[in-house]
PDB file of C-alpha atoms in Angstrom:
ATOM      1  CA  UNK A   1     -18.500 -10.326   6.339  1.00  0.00           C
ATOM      2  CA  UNK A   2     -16.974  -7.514   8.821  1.00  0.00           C
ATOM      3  CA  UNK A   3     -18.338  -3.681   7.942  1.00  0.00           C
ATOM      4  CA  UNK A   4     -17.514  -0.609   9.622  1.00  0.00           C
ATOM      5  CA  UNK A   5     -19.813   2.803   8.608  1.00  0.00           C
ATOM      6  CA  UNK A   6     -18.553   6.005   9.495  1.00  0.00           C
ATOM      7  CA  UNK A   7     -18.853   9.973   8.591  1.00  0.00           C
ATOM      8  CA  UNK A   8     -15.186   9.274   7.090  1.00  0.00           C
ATOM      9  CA  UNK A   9     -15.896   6.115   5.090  1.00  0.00           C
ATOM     10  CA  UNK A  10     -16.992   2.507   4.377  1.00  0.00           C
ATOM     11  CA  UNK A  11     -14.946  -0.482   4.870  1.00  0.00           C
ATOM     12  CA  UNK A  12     -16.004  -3.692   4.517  1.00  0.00           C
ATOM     13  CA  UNK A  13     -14.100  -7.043   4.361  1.00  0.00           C
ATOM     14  CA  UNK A  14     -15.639 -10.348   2.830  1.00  0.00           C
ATOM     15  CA  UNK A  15     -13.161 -12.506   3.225  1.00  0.00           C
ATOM     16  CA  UNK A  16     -11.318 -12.417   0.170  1.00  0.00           C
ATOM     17  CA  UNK A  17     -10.953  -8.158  -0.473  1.00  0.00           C
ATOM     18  CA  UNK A  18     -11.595  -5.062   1.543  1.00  0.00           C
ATOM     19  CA  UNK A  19     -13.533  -2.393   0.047  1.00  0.00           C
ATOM     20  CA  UNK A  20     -12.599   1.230   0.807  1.00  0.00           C
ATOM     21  CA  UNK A  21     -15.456   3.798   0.370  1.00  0.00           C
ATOM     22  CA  UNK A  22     -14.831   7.916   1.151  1.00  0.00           C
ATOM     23  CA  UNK A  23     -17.569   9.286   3.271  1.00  0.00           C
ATOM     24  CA  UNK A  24     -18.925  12.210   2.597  1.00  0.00           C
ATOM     25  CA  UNK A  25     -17.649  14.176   5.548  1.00  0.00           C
ATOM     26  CA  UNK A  26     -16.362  17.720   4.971  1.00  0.00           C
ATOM     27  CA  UNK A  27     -13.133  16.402   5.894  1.00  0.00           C
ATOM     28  CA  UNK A  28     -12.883  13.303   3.715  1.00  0.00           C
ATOM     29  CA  UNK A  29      -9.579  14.633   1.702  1.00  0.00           C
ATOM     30  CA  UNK A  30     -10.063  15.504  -1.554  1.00  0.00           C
ATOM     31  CA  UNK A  31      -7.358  12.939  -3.183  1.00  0.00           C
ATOM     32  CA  UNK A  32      -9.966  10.335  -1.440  1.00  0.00           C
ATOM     33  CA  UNK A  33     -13.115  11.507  -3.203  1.00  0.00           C
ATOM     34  CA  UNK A  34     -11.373  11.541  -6.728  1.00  0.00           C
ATOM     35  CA  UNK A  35      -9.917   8.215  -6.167  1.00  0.00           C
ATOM     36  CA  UNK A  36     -13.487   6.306  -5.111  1.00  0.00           C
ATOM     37  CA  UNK A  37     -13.582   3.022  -3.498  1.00  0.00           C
ATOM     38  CA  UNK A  38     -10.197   0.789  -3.712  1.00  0.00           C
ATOM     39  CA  UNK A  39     -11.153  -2.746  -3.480  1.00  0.00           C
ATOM     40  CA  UNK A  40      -7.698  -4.209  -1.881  1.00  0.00           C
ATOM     41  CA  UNK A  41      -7.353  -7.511  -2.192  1.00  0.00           C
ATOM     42  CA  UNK A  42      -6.082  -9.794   0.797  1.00  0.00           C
ATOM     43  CA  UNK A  43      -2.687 -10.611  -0.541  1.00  0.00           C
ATOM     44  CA  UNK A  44      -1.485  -6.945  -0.971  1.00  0.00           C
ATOM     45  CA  UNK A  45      -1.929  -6.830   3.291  1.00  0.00           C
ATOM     46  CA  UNK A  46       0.606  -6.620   5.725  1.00  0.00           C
ATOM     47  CA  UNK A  47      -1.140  -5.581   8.632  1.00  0.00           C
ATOM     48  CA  UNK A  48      -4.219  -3.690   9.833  1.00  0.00           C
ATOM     49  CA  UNK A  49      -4.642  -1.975  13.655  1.00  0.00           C
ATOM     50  CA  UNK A  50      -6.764   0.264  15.298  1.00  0.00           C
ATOM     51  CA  UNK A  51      -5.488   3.359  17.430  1.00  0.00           C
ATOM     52  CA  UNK A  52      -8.680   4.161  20.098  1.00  0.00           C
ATOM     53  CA  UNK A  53      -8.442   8.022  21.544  1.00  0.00           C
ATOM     54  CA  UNK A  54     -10.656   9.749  23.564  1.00  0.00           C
ATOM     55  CA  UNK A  55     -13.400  11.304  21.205  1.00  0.00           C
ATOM     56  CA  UNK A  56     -12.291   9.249  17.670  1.00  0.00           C
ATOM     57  CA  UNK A  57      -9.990   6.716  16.702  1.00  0.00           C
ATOM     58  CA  UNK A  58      -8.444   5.770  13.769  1.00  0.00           C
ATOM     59  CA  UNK A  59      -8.190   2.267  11.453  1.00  0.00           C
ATOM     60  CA  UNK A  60      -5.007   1.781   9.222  1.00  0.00           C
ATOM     61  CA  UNK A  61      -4.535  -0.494   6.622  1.00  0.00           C
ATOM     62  CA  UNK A  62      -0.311  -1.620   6.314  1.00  0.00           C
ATOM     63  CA  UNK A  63      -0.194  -2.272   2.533  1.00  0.00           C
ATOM     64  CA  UNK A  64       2.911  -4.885   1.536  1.00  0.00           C
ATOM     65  CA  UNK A  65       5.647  -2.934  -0.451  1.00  0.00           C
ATOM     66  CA  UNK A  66       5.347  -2.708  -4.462  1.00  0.00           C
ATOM     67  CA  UNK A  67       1.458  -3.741  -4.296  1.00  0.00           C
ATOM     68  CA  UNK A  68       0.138  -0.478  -4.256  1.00  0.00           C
ATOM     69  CA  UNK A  69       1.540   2.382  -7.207  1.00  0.00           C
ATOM     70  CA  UNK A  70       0.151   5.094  -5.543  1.00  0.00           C
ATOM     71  CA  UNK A  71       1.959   4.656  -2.241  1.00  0.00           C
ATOM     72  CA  UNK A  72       4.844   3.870  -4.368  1.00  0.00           C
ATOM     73  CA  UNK A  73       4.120   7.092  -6.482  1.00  0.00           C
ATOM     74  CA  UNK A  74       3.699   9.040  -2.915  1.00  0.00           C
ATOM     75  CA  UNK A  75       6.577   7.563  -1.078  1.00  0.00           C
ATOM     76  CA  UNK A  76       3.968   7.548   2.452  1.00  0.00           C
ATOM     77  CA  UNK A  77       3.828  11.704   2.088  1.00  0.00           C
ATOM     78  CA  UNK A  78       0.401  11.623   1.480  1.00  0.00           C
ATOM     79  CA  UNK A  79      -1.209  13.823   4.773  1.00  0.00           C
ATOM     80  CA  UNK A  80      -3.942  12.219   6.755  1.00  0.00           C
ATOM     81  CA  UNK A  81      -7.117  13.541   5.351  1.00  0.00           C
ATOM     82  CA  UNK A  82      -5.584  12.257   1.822  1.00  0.00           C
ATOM     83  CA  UNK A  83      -4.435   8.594   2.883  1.00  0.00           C
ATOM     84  CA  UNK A  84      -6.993   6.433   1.621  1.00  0.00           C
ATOM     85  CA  UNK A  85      -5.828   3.765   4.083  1.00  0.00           C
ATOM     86  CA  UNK A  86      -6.697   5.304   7.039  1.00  0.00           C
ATOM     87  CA  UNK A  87     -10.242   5.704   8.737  1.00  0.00           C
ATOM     88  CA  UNK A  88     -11.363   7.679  11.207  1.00  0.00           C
ATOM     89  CA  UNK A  89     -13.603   5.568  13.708  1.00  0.00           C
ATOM     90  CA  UNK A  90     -15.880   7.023  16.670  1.00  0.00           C
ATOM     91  CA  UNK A  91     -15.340   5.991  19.935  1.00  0.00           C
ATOM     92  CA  UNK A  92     -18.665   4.687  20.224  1.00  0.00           C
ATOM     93  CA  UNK A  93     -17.570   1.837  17.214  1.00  0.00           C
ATOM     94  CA  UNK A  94     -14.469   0.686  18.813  1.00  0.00           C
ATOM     95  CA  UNK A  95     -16.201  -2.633  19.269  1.00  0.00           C
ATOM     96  CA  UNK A  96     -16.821  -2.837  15.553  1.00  0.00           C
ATOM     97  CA  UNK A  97     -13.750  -1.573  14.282  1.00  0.00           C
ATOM     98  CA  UNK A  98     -11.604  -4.441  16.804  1.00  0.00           C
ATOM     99  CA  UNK A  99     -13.922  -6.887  15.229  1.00  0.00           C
ATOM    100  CA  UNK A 100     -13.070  -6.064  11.596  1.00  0.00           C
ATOM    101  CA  UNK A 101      -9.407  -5.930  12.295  1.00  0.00           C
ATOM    102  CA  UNK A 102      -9.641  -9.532  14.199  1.00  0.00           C
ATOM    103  CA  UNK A 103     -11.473 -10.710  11.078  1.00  0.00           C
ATOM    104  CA  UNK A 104      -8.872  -9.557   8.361  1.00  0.00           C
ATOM    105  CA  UNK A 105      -6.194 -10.564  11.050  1.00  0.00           C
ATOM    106  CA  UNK A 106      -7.716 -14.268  10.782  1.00  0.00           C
ATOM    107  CA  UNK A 107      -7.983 -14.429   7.144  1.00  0.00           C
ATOM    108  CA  UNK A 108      -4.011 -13.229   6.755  1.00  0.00           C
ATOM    109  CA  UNK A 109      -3.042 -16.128   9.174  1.00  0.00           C
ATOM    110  CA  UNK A 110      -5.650 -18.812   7.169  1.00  0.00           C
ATOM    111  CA  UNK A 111      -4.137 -17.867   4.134  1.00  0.00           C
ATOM    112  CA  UNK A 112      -0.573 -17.628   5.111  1.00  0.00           C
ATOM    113  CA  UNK A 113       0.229 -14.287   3.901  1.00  0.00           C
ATOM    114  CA  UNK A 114       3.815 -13.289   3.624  1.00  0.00           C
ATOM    115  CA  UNK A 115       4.062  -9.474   4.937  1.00  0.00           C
ATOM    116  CA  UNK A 116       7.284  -9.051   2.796  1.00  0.00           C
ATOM    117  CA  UNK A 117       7.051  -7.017  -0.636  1.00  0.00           C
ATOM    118  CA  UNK A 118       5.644  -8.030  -3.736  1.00  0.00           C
ATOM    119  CA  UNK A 119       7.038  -8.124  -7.549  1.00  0.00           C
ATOM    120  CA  UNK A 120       4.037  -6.754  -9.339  1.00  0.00           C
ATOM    121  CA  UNK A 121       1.638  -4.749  -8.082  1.00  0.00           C
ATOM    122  CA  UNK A 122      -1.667  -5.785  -6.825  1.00  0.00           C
ATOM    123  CA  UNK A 123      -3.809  -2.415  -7.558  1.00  0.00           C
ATOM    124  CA  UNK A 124      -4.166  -1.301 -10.968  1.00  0.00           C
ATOM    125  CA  UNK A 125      -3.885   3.006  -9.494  1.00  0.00           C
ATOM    126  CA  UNK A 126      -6.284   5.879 -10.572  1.00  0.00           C
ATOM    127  CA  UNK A 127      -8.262   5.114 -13.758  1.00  0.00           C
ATOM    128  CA  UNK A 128      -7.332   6.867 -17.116  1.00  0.00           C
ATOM    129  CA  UNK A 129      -7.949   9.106 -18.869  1.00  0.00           C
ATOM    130  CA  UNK A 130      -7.699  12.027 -15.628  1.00  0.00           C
ATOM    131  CA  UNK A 131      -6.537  15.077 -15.307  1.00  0.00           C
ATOM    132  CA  UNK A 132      -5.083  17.715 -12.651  1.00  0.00           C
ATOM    133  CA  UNK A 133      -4.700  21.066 -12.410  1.00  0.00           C
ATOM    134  CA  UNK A 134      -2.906  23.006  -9.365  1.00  0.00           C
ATOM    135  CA  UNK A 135       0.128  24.985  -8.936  1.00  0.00           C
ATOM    136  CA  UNK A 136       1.719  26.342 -12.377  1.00  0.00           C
ATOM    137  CA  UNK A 137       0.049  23.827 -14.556  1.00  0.00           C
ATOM    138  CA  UNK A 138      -2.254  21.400 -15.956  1.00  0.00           C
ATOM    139  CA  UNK A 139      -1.132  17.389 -16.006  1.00  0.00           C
ATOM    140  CA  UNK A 140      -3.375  15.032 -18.004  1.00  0.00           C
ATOM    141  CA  UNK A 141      -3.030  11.174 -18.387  1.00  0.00           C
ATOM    142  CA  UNK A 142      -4.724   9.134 -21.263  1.00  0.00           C
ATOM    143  CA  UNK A 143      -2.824   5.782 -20.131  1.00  0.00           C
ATOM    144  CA  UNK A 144      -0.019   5.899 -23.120  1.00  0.00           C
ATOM    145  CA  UNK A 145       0.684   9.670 -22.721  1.00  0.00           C
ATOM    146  CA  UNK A 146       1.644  12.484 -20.068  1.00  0.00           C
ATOM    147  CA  UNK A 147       0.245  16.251 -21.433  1.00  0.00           C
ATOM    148  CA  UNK A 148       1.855  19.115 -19.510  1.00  0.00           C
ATOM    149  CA  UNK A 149       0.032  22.465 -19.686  1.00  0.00           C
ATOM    150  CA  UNK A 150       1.024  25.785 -18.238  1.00  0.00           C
ATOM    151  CA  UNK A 151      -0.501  28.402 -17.181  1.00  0.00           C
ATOM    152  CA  UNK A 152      -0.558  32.677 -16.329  1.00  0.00           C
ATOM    153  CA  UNK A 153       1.496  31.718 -13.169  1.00  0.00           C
ATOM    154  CA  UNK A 154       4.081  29.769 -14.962  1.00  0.00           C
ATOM    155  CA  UNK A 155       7.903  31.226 -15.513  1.00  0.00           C
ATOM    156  CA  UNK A 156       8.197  32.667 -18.333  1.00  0.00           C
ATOM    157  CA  UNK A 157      11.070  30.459 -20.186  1.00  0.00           C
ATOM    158  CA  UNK A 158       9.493  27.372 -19.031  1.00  0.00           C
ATOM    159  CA  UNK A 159       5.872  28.551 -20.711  1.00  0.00           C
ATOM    160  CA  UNK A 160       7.801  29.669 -23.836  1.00  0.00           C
ATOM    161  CA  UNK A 161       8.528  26.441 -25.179  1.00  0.00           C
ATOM    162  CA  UNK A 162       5.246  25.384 -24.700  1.00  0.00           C
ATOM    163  CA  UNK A 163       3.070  22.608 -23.461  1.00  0.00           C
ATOM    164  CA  UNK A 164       4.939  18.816 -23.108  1.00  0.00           C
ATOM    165  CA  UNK A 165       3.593  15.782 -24.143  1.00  0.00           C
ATOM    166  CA  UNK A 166       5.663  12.786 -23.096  1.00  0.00           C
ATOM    167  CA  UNK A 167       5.206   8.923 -24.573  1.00  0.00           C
ATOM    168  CA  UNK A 168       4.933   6.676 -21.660  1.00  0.00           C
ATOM    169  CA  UNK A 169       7.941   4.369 -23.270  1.00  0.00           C
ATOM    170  CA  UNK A 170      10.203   7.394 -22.754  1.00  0.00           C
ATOM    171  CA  UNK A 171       9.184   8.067 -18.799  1.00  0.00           C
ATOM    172  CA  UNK A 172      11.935   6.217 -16.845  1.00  0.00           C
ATOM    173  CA  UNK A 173      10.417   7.541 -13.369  1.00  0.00           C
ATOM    174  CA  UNK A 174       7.889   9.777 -11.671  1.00  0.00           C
ATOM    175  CA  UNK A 175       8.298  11.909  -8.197  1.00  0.00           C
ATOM    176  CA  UNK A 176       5.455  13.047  -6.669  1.00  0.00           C
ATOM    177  CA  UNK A 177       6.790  15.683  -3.429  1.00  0.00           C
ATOM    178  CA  UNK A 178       3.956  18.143  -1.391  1.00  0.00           C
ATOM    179  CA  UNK A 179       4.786  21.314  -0.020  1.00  0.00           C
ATOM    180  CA  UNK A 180       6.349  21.993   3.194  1.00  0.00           C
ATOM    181  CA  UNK A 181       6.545  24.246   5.460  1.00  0.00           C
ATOM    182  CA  UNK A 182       8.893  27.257   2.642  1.00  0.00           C
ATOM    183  CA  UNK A 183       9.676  24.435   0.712  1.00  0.00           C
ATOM    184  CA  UNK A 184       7.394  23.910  -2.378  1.00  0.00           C
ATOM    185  CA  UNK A 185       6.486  20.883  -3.724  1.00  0.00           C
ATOM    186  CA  UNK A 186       6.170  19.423  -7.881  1.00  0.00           C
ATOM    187  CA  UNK A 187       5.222  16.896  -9.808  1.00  0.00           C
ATOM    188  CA  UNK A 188       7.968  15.628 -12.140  1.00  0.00           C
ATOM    189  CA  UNK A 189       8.446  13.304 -14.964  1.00  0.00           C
ATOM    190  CA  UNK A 190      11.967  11.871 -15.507  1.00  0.00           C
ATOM    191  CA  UNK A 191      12.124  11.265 -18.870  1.00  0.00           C
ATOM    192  CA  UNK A 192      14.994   9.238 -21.103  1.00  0.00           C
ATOM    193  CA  UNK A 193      17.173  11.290 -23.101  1.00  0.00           C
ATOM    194  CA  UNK A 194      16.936  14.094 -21.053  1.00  0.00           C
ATOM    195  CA  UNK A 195      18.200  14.471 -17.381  1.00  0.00           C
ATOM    196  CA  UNK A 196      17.748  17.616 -15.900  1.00  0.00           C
ATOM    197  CA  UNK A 197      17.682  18.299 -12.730  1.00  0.00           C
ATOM    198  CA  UNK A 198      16.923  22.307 -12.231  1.00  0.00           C
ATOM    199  CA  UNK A 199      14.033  23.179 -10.173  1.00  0.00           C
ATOM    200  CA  UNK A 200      10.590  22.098 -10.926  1.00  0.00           C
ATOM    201  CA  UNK A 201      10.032  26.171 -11.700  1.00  0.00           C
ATOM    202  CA  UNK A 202      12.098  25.743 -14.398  1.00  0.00           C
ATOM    203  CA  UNK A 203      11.384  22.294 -15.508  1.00  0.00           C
ATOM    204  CA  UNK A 204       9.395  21.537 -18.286  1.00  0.00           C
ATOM    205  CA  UNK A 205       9.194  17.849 -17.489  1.00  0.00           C
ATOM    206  CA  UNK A 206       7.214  19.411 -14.172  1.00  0.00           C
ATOM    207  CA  UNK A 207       4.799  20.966 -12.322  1.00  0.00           C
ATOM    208  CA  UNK A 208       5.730  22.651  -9.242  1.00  0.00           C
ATOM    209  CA  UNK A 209       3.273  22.870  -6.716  1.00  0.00           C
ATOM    210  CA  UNK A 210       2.386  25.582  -4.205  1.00  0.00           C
ATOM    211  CA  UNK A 211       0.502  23.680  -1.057  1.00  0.00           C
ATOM    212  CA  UNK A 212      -3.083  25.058  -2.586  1.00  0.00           C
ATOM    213  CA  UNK A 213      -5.828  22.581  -1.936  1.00  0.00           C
ATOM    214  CA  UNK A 214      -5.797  20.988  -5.452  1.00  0.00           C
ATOM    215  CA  UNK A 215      -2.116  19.967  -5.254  1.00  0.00           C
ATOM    216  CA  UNK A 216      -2.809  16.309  -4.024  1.00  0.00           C
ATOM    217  CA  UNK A 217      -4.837  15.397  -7.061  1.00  0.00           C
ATOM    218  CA  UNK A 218      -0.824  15.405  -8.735  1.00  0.00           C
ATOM    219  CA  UNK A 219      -0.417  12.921  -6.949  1.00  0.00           C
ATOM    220  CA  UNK A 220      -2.884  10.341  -8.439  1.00  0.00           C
ATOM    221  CA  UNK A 221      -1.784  11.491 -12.153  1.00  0.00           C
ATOM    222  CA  UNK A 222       2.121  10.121 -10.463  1.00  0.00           C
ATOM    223  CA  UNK A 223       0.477   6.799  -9.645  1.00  0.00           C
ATOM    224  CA  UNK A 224      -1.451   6.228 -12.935  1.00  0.00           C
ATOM    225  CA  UNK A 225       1.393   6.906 -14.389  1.00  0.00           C
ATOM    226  CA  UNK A 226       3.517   4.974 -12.121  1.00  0.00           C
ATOM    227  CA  UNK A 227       1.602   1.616 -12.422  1.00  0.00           C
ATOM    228  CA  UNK A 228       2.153   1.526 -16.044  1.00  0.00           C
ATOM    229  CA  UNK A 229       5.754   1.720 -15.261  1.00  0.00           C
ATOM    230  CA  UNK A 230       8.336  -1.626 -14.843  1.00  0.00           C
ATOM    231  CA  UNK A 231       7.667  -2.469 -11.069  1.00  0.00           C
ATOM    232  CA  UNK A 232       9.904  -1.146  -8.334  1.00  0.00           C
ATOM    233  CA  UNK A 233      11.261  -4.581  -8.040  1.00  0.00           C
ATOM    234  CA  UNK A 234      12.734  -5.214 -11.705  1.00  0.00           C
ATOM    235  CA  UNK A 235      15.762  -2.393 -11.573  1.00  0.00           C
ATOM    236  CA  UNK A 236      17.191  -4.975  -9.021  1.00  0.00           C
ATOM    237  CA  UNK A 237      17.791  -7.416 -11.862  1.00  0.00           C
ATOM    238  CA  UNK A 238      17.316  -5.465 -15.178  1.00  0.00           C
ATOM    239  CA  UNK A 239      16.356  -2.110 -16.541  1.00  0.00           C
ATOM    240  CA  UNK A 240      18.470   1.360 -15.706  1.00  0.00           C
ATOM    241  CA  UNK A 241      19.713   0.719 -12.161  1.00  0.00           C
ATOM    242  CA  UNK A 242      20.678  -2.830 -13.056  1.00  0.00           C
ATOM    243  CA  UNK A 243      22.901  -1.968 -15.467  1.00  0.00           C
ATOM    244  CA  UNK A 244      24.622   0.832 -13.570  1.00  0.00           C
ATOM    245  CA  UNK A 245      25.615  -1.682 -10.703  1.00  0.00           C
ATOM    246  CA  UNK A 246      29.441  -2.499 -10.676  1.00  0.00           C
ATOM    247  CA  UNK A 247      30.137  -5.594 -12.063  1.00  0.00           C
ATOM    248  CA  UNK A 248      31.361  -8.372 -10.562  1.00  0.00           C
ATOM    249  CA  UNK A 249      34.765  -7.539  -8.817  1.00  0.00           C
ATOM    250  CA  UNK A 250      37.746  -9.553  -6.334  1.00  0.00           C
ATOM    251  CA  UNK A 251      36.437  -9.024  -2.811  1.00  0.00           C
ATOM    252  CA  UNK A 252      38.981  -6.944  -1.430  1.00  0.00           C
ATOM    253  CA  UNK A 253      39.165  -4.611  -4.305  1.00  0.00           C
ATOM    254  CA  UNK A 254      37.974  -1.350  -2.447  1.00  0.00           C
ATOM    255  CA  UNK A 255      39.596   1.113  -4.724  1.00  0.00           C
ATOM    256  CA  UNK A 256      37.752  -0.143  -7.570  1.00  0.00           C
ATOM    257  CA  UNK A 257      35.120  -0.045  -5.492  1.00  0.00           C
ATOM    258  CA  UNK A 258      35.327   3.745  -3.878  1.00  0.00           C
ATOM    259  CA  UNK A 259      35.450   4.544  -7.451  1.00  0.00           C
ATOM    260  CA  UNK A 260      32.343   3.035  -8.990  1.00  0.00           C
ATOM    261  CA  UNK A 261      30.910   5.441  -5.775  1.00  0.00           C
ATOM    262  CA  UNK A 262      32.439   8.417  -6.784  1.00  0.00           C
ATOM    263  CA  UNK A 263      30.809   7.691 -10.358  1.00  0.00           C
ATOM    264  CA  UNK A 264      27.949   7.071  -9.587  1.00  0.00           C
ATOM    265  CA  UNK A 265      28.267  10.589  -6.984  1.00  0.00           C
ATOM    266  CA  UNK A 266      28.671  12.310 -10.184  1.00  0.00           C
ATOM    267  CA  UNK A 267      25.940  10.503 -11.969  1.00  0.00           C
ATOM    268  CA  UNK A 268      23.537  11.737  -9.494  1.00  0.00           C
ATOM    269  CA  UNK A 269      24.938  15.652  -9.260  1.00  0.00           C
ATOM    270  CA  UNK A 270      24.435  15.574 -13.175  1.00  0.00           C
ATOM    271  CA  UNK A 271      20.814  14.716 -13.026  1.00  0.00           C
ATOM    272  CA  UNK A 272      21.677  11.328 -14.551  1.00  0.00           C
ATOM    273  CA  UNK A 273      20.294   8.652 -11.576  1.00  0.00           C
ATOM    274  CA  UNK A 274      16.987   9.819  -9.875  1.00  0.00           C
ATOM    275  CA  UNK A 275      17.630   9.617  -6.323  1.00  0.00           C
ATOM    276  CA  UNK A 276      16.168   6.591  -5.895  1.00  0.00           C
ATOM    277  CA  UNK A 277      18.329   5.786  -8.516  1.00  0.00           C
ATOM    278  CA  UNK A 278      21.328   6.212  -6.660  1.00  0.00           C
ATOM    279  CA  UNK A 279      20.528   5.316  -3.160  1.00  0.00           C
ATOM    280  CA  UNK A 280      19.670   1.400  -5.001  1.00  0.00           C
ATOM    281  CA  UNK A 281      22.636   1.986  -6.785  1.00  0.00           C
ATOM    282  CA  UNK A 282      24.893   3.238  -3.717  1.00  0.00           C
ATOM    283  CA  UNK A 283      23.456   0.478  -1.385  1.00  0.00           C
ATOM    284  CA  UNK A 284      25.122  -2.327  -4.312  1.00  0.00           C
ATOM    285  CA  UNK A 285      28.401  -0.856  -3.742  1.00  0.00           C
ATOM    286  CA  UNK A 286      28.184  -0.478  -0.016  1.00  0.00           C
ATOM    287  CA  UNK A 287      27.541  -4.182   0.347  1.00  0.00           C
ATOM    288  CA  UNK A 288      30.338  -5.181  -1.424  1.00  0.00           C
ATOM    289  CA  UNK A 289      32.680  -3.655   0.898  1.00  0.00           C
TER     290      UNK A 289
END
C-alpha cells in the first residue's frame, strides 16, 4: 500500500483503488469537502505525475475519458482548489509522493490498462438526494428529479412562472459553466420538448451563477445528474445525435453534404442541438468530405 498525508488531503493506493480524502486545510475547495472521499478505481486511470516546486508541489490524477460524470459534467473548468484530482504535496514529501506515483504507475502496466476512453462510467458522481444554492436560485436532486427554486435576486419573468421541477427521462443534457472574468456563469438543464436557448437570466431550465463562493457546489448537482444520464459514448451510435447524423451518402456528394451542415448550423442557432450536440454532429459531416 502507497499513502501520502498532507494539509490538502489523503491519498492512498492499495493496489486495486485510490482513495481521495479532502484535508481540512482552509484552502481545501469547498466542491472537495461536499464531495468526500472518491474511491477511484484502477481502470478509470490514465495517468498520474507529480509537479515538484520550490515550497509545494502538486499530485494529479489523469482520469480516462467517460469514467468520471463529474469531469464530464465540468468539462475540466473546475479551478484548482475545487479539482478533487489534484493534491497539493510539500516539498519535504516529494520522496513519498514519487513513490506513490511509481506504485500506481506499476499497477497500470501489470494490469494492462488501456489509457483510451471508456463506455460507461466508472464513478457513480455525488450521492442523492443534495442540494445547492448560489447565484439566483436553489437546485435540488433526489436521483429521478431536478427542483429549480428562485429566489429575491431572480428576474422577474423568470420567478413568475415559478419553481421547475424536471423528470430525469425528459433531461437530454446538462452544462455546468463558472464565471469569468464579466462573463457569468449557470447551471442549465436541457430538457426535451423544449429548446431554448436565451440566457441563463432568463431561463427557467437554469440557474445563472454570479462567481460567489457557493457557485461550485452547481456543479456536483450537473454530475449527479449527469451520471444518471445515457453515457457520453452512446449518441455515437444511438440516442439524439445519432439520429441527426446524415445518412449514408455517394462519396463525392459534397453538396448534399454542405447542406446537411448548413442544417444542422440552423439546428444549433435555434437552440435545437446543445453545442456539444453539434460539434459531434459537425465532426460526422466533416469526415465525410
Amino acid at each position: 500500500m502507497a499513502e501520502i498525508i498532507q494539509k490538502d488531503g489523503t491519498w492512498v493506493f492499495d493496489g486495486d483503488t485510490l482513495r481521495l480524502t479532502p484535508g481540512r486545510d482552509k484552502n481545501v475547495g469547498l466542491l472537495r469537502r461536499e464531495l468526500g472521499e472518491l474511491v477511484v478505481p484502477l481502470g478509470a486511470l490514465a495517468g498520474i505525475s507529480v509537479e515538484q516546486g520550490k515550497k509545494a508541489g502538486r499530485l494529479r490524477l489523469r482520469l480516462r475519458d467517460g469514467a468520471d460524470p463529474l469531469l464530464h459534467a465540468t468539462g475540466g473548468r473546475l479551478a484548482e482548489p475545487h479539482d478533487p484530482y489534484q493534491l497539493v504535496v510539500e516539498s519535504d514529501r516529494y520522496g513519498v509522493a514519487e513513490y506513490l506515483v511509481d506504485e500506481v504507475r506499476g499497477a497500470l502496466a501489470l494490469d494492462q490498462v488501456p489509457a483510451g476512453p471508456v463506455d460507461a462510467y466508472l464513478l457513480p458522481g455525488p450521492s442523492v438526494p443534495l442540494t445547492a444554492a448560489a447565484g439566483d436560485g436553489t437546485a435540488s436532486f433526489d436521483g429521478e428529479q431536478v427542483r429549480l427554486e428562485w429566489n429575491w435576486k431572480t428576474e422577474d419573468a423568470k420567478a413568475a412562472a415559478g419553481a421547475r421541477t424536471i423528470a430525469v427521462a425528459d433531461i437530454t443534457g446538462v452544462e455546468w459553466q463558472p464565471s469569468a472574468g464579466l462573463e457569468n456563469g449557470h447551471l442549465r438543464f436541457t430538457v426535451r420538448g423544449a429548446p431554448t436557448k436565451a440566457r441563463p437570466k432568463y431561463d427557467p431550465n437554469a440557474v445563472e451563477l454570479w462567481g460567489f463562493r457557493k457557485d461550485p457546489l452547481m456543479a456536483l448537482v450537473a454530475a449527479a445528474v449527469q451520471a444518471r444520464l445515457p453515457h457520453p459514448s452512446a449518441t455515437t451510435t444511438a440516442g439524439p445525435v445519432g439520429a441527426l447524423l446524415p445518412a449514408p451518402e455517394p462519396a463525392d456528394d459534397h453538396d448534399a453534404l454542405l447542406r446537411r451542415l448548413r442544417e444542422l448550423g440552423e439546428l444549433h442557432r435555434d437552440g435545437v442541438l446543445t453545442d456539444e450536440e453539434f460539434t459531434m454532429a459537425k465532426q460526422a459531416v466533416l469526415k465525410r468530405l
